[in-house]
Coordinates of C-alpha atoms in Angstrom, one line a residue:
M1 CA 21.4 11.1 25.2
A2 CA 17.7 10.2 25.7
H3 CA 15.4 10.9 22.8
T4 CA 11.9 12.3 23.2
E5 CA 9.2 10.0 21.7
S6 CA 8.4 10.7 18.1
L7 CA 5.3 9.8 16.1
L8 CA 5.8 9.2 12.4
L9 CA 2.8 9.2 10.0
V10 CA 3.3 7.1 6.9
T11 CA 0.8 7.5 4.1
G12 CA 0.6 4.8 1.5
A13 CA 1.8 2.5 4.3
A14 CA 0.5 -0.7 2.8
G15 CA 2.5 -0.3 -0.4
K16 CA 5.8 -1.8 -1.4
V17 CA 7.9 1.0 0.0
G18 CA 5.7 1.7 3.0
Q19 CA 5.8 -1.9 4.3
A20 CA 9.6 -2.2 3.8
F21 CA 10.3 1.1 5.4
I22 CA 8.1 0.4 8.5
A23 CA 9.7 -3.0 9.0
R24 CA 13.2 -1.5 8.8
L25 CA 12.5 1.4 11.1
L26 CA 10.8 -0.7 13.8
A27 CA 13.8 -3.1 13.8
D28 CA 16.5 -0.4 13.9
P29 CA 17.7 0.4 17.4
A30 CA 18.5 4.0 16.3
F31 CA 14.8 4.6 16.0
V32 CA 13.5 2.8 19.0
H33 CA 12.0 6.1 20.2
F34 CA 9.8 6.3 17.1
R35 CA 6.2 5.1 16.9
V36 CA 4.5 4.7 13.6
R37 CA 1.0 5.6 12.6
A38 CA 0.1 4.0 9.2
L39 CA -2.7 5.7 7.2
C40 CA -4.3 3.0 5.1
H41 CA -7.2 3.2 2.7
K42 CA -8.1 0.0 0.8
R43 CA -5.3 -2.3 2.2
T44 CA -4.2 -2.5 5.8
L45 CA -1.3 -3.8 7.8
P46 CA -1.2 -6.5 10.6
P47 CA -0.7 -5.2 14.1
K48 CA 2.8 -4.8 15.5
P49 CA 4.3 -3.2 18.6
R50 CA 4.8 0.6 18.2
L51 CA 2.6 0.5 15.0
E52 CA -0.9 2.1 14.9
V53 CA -3.1 1.7 11.9
V54 CA -5.8 4.3 11.0
K55 CA -8.2 4.0 8.1
G56 CA -8.9 6.9 5.9
A57 CA -8.8 8.6 2.5
M58 CA -6.3 11.2 1.5
Q59 CA -8.9 13.4 -0.1
E60 CA -11.0 13.6 3.1
R61 CA -9.7 16.5 5.2
A62 CA -11.2 15.1 8.4
D63 CA -9.4 11.8 7.8
V64 CA -6.1 13.5 7.2
N65 CA -6.5 15.8 10.3
R66 CA -7.2 12.8 12.5
A67 CA -4.1 11.0 11.2
M68 CA -2.0 14.1 11.7
D69 CA -3.0 14.6 15.3
G70 CA 0.2 14.7 17.5
V71 CA 2.4 13.6 14.6
T72 CA 6.1 14.8 14.8
H73 CA 7.2 13.4 11.4
V74 CA 5.5 12.6 8.1
L75 CA 6.6 10.2 5.3
H76 CA 4.3 10.8 2.4
L77 CA 4.2 7.8 0.0
A78 CA 0.5 7.7 -1.0
T79 CA 0.1 8.3 -4.8
S80 CA -2.2 7.5 -7.7
K81 CA -1.2 6.1 -11.0
E82 CA -2.8 6.9 -14.5
T83 CA -6.3 7.2 -13.0
P84 CA -7.7 10.6 -14.1
D85 CA -10.8 10.1 -11.9
E86 CA -8.8 9.9 -8.8
V87 CA -5.4 11.4 -9.3
M88 CA -6.2 15.1 -8.4
D89 CA -8.1 14.1 -5.3
V90 CA -5.4 11.8 -4.0
A91 CA -2.2 13.4 -5.1
V92 CA -3.1 17.1 -5.0
K93 CA -6.0 17.5 -2.7
G94 CA -4.6 14.9 -0.3
M95 CA -1.2 16.6 -0.4
F96 CA -2.8 19.9 0.3
W97 CA -4.6 18.6 3.4
L98 CA -1.4 17.1 4.7
L99 CA 0.6 20.3 4.2
E100 CA -2.2 22.4 5.7
A101 CA -2.2 20.2 8.8
A102 CA 1.6 20.2 8.9
R103 CA 2.0 24.0 8.8
T104 CA -0.5 24.5 11.6
S105 CA 0.7 21.6 13.8
A106 CA 2.3 22.4 17.1
S107 CA 4.2 19.1 17.1
L108 CA 5.4 18.6 13.5
K109 CA 9.2 18.6 13.0
Q110 CA 9.7 17.2 9.5
F111 CA 7.8 16.4 6.3
V112 CA 9.5 13.9 3.9
L113 CA 8.1 13.3 0.4
V114 CA 9.1 10.5 -1.9
G115 CA 8.9 12.1 -5.3
G116 CA 9.3 10.5 -8.7
D117 CA 11.5 11.0 -11.7
A118 CA 8.3 11.1 -13.8
A119 CA 8.3 14.8 -12.6
I120 CA 11.3 15.4 -14.9
G121 CA 10.3 13.1 -17.7
H122 CA 12.8 10.4 -16.8
F123 CA 13.7 8.7 -20.1
F124 CA 10.9 10.3 -22.2
Y125 CA 12.8 13.4 -23.3
P126 CA 16.3 13.4 -24.8
R127 CA 19.0 14.8 -22.6
S128 CA 22.5 15.9 -23.6
T129 CA 23.7 16.0 -20.0
P130 CA 23.2 13.9 -16.9
V131 CA 19.8 14.5 -15.2
T132 CA 20.4 16.3 -11.9
E133 CA 18.3 18.0 -9.3
E134 CA 18.7 21.2 -11.4
I135 CA 16.6 19.9 -14.3
P136 CA 13.3 21.9 -14.4
H137 CA 10.1 20.0 -14.0
S138 CA 9.0 18.4 -17.3
A139 CA 6.3 15.9 -17.0
Y140 CA 5.7 13.4 -19.8
P141 CA 2.1 13.1 -21.2
G142 CA -0.4 11.7 -18.7
C143 CA -1.9 12.6 -15.3
Y144 CA 0.5 10.6 -13.2
A145 CA 3.6 12.5 -14.2
L146 CA 1.7 15.8 -13.8
S147 CA 0.7 14.8 -10.3
K148 CA 4.4 14.2 -9.3
V149 CA 5.3 17.7 -10.5
L150 CA 2.4 19.2 -8.5
E151 CA 3.4 17.3 -5.3
E152 CA 7.0 18.5 -5.5
V153 CA 6.0 22.1 -6.3
M154 CA 3.4 22.2 -3.4
L155 CA 6.1 21.0 -0.9
E156 CA 8.6 23.5 -2.3
Q157 CA 6.1 26.4 -1.9
Y158 CA 5.1 25.5 1.6
Q159 CA 8.8 25.5 2.5
I160 CA 9.0 29.0 1.0
Q161 CA 5.7 30.3 2.3
Y162 CA 5.8 28.9 5.8
G163 CA 9.4 27.8 6.4
L164 CA 8.3 24.1 6.5
N165 CA 11.1 21.7 7.3
G166 CA 10.5 19.5 4.2
C167 CA 12.6 17.1 2.2
C168 CA 12.0 15.4 -1.1
L169 CA 13.8 12.3 -2.1
R170 CA 13.1 11.8 -5.8
A171 CA 13.2 8.2 -6.8
P172 CA 13.1 6.5 -10.2
W173 CA 11.2 3.2 -10.8
I174 CA 11.4 1.3 -7.5
M175 CA 12.2 -2.4 -7.9
E176 CA 12.2 -5.5 -5.8
K177 CA 12.7 -9.2 -6.2
D178 CA 12.4 -10.0 -10.0
D179 CA 10.5 -6.9 -11.0
F180 CA 13.0 -5.9 -13.7
K181 CA 13.1 -9.4 -15.2
A182 CA 9.3 -9.3 -15.4
Q183 CA 9.5 -6.0 -17.2
L184 CA 11.4 -7.6 -20.0
S185 CA 8.5 -9.8 -21.1
F186 CA 6.5 -9.9 -24.3
G187 CA 3.7 -11.7 -22.5
D188 CA 0.6 -10.3 -20.7
D189 CA 2.5 -10.8 -17.4
V190 CA 4.8 -7.9 -18.2
F191 CA 5.5 -5.7 -15.1
G192 CA 4.8 -2.0 -15.5
G193 CA 5.4 -0.2 -18.7
P194 CA 6.0 -0.1 -21.5
R195 CA 3.7 -3.1 -22.3
W196 CA 5.8 -4.6 -25.1
C197 CA 3.0 -7.0 -26.1
D198 CA 0.7 -4.0 -26.9
L199 CA 3.4 -2.1 -28.7
V200 CA 4.3 -4.9 -31.2
G201 CA 0.9 -6.6 -31.4
K202 CA -0.3 -10.0 -30.2
E203 CA 1.1 -12.3 -32.9
E204 CA 4.6 -10.7 -32.9
A205 CA 4.7 -10.6 -29.2
E206 CA 3.9 -14.4 -29.1
R207 CA 6.7 -15.1 -31.5
H208 CA 9.2 -13.2 -29.4
R209 CA 7.9 -14.8 -26.2
Q210 CA 8.4 -18.3 -27.7
T211 CA 12.0 -17.5 -28.8
G212 CA 12.9 -16.0 -25.5
A213 CA 13.6 -12.6 -27.0
V214 CA 14.2 -9.6 -24.7
P215 CA 12.8 -6.2 -25.6
V216 CA 15.3 -3.4 -25.9
M217 CA 14.2 0.2 -25.3
L218 CA 15.6 2.6 -28.0
D219 CA 15.6 6.3 -28.2
A220 CA 14.4 8.4 -31.2
E221 CA 17.8 7.9 -32.9
G222 CA 17.7 4.1 -32.5
R223 CA 20.2 3.9 -29.6
P224 CA 19.6 1.8 -26.6
V225 CA 18.2 3.8 -23.7
K226 CA 20.0 4.2 -20.4
R227 CA 17.5 4.2 -17.6
N228 CA 17.8 4.4 -13.8
F229 CA 16.1 2.3 -11.2
V230 CA 16.4 1.9 -7.4
H231 CA 15.9 -1.1 -5.3
V232 CA 13.3 -0.7 -2.5
D233 CA 15.9 -1.6 0.1
D234 CA 18.2 1.2 -1.1
L235 CA 15.4 3.8 -1.1
V236 CA 14.4 2.7 2.5
A237 CA 18.1 3.1 3.5
A238 CA 18.0 6.7 2.1
L239 CA 14.8 7.5 3.9
L240 CA 16.2 6.4 7.2
L241 CA 19.2 8.6 6.6
A242 CA 17.0 11.5 5.9
L243 CA 14.6 11.0 8.8
D244 CA 15.1 13.5 11.6
N245 CA 18.3 14.6 9.9
P246 CA 18.9 18.4 10.1
R247 CA 21.2 18.3 7.0
V248 CA 18.3 17.5 4.7
H249 CA 16.4 20.6 5.6
Q250 CA 14.4 21.8 2.5
Q251 CA 16.5 19.6 0.2
L252 CA 15.6 17.9 -3.0
M253 CA 17.8 14.8 -3.7
H254 CA 17.8 12.1 -6.3
V255 CA 18.0 8.5 -5.0
C256 CA 19.1 6.0 -7.6
M257 CA 21.7 3.5 -8.6
D258 CA 25.3 4.6 -9.1
E259 CA 25.0 3.9 -12.8
P260 CA 21.9 3.3 -15.1
V261 CA 20.8 0.2 -16.7
D262 CA 21.9 0.1 -20.4
Y263 CA 19.3 -1.7 -22.5
G264 CA 22.0 -2.3 -25.1
E265 CA 23.9 -4.5 -22.6
L266 CA 20.8 -6.7 -22.3
R267 CA 21.1 -7.9 -25.9

């Protein structure tokens, strides 16, 4: 059966997930009827067939409206980290402009958001049961986690208010290559957080680094933490399954490994 042509807008397209997703989609025969419009801000992408790059800022309504023109599907990846001066403009205002354009669009068919387990506090709060989609929002301290809550709530409310065909895939820390190995470093080259070198102090961190020690994350009771991650390729595979799939209509789904990493097993 012939497909009508689809135009997918990807925000945050120059990031780790965006680049991997676009490459996979454009190479997949199942999505040959899709064109991609990449909304880029500070970084851009090289030209490819079926790929259009537009420059703009999420917080600028005119830029978002221009990017949304004629779009049939949205994959929203753009985000802001612990940057209080930017986070509300990018994550909340930008999301609002996207959703406003989506609800008034004559062409839009689906809005997919990649959420984050920061919205439910991931390993920060003690849990007596497995963390599922039923866990209420519970951001840990900081503006990034709060922004992930607000993004998910905004999408949920547009689904209720306007019947938007949305879907949220909530991901934990997204890894590729040797990211996790780099996270287990006492040096300044540590990937992401926690920054073990800052927690233990410079001299102690140097001693641990020289002996090849591996940091082990413990909970408040001194037990090794179990923490979930997802490889970027697995997240991309989940996104492709969700794209244009009627079964994910207004669904929130966790995307992660089949079992968590146990820091105790690293010792």
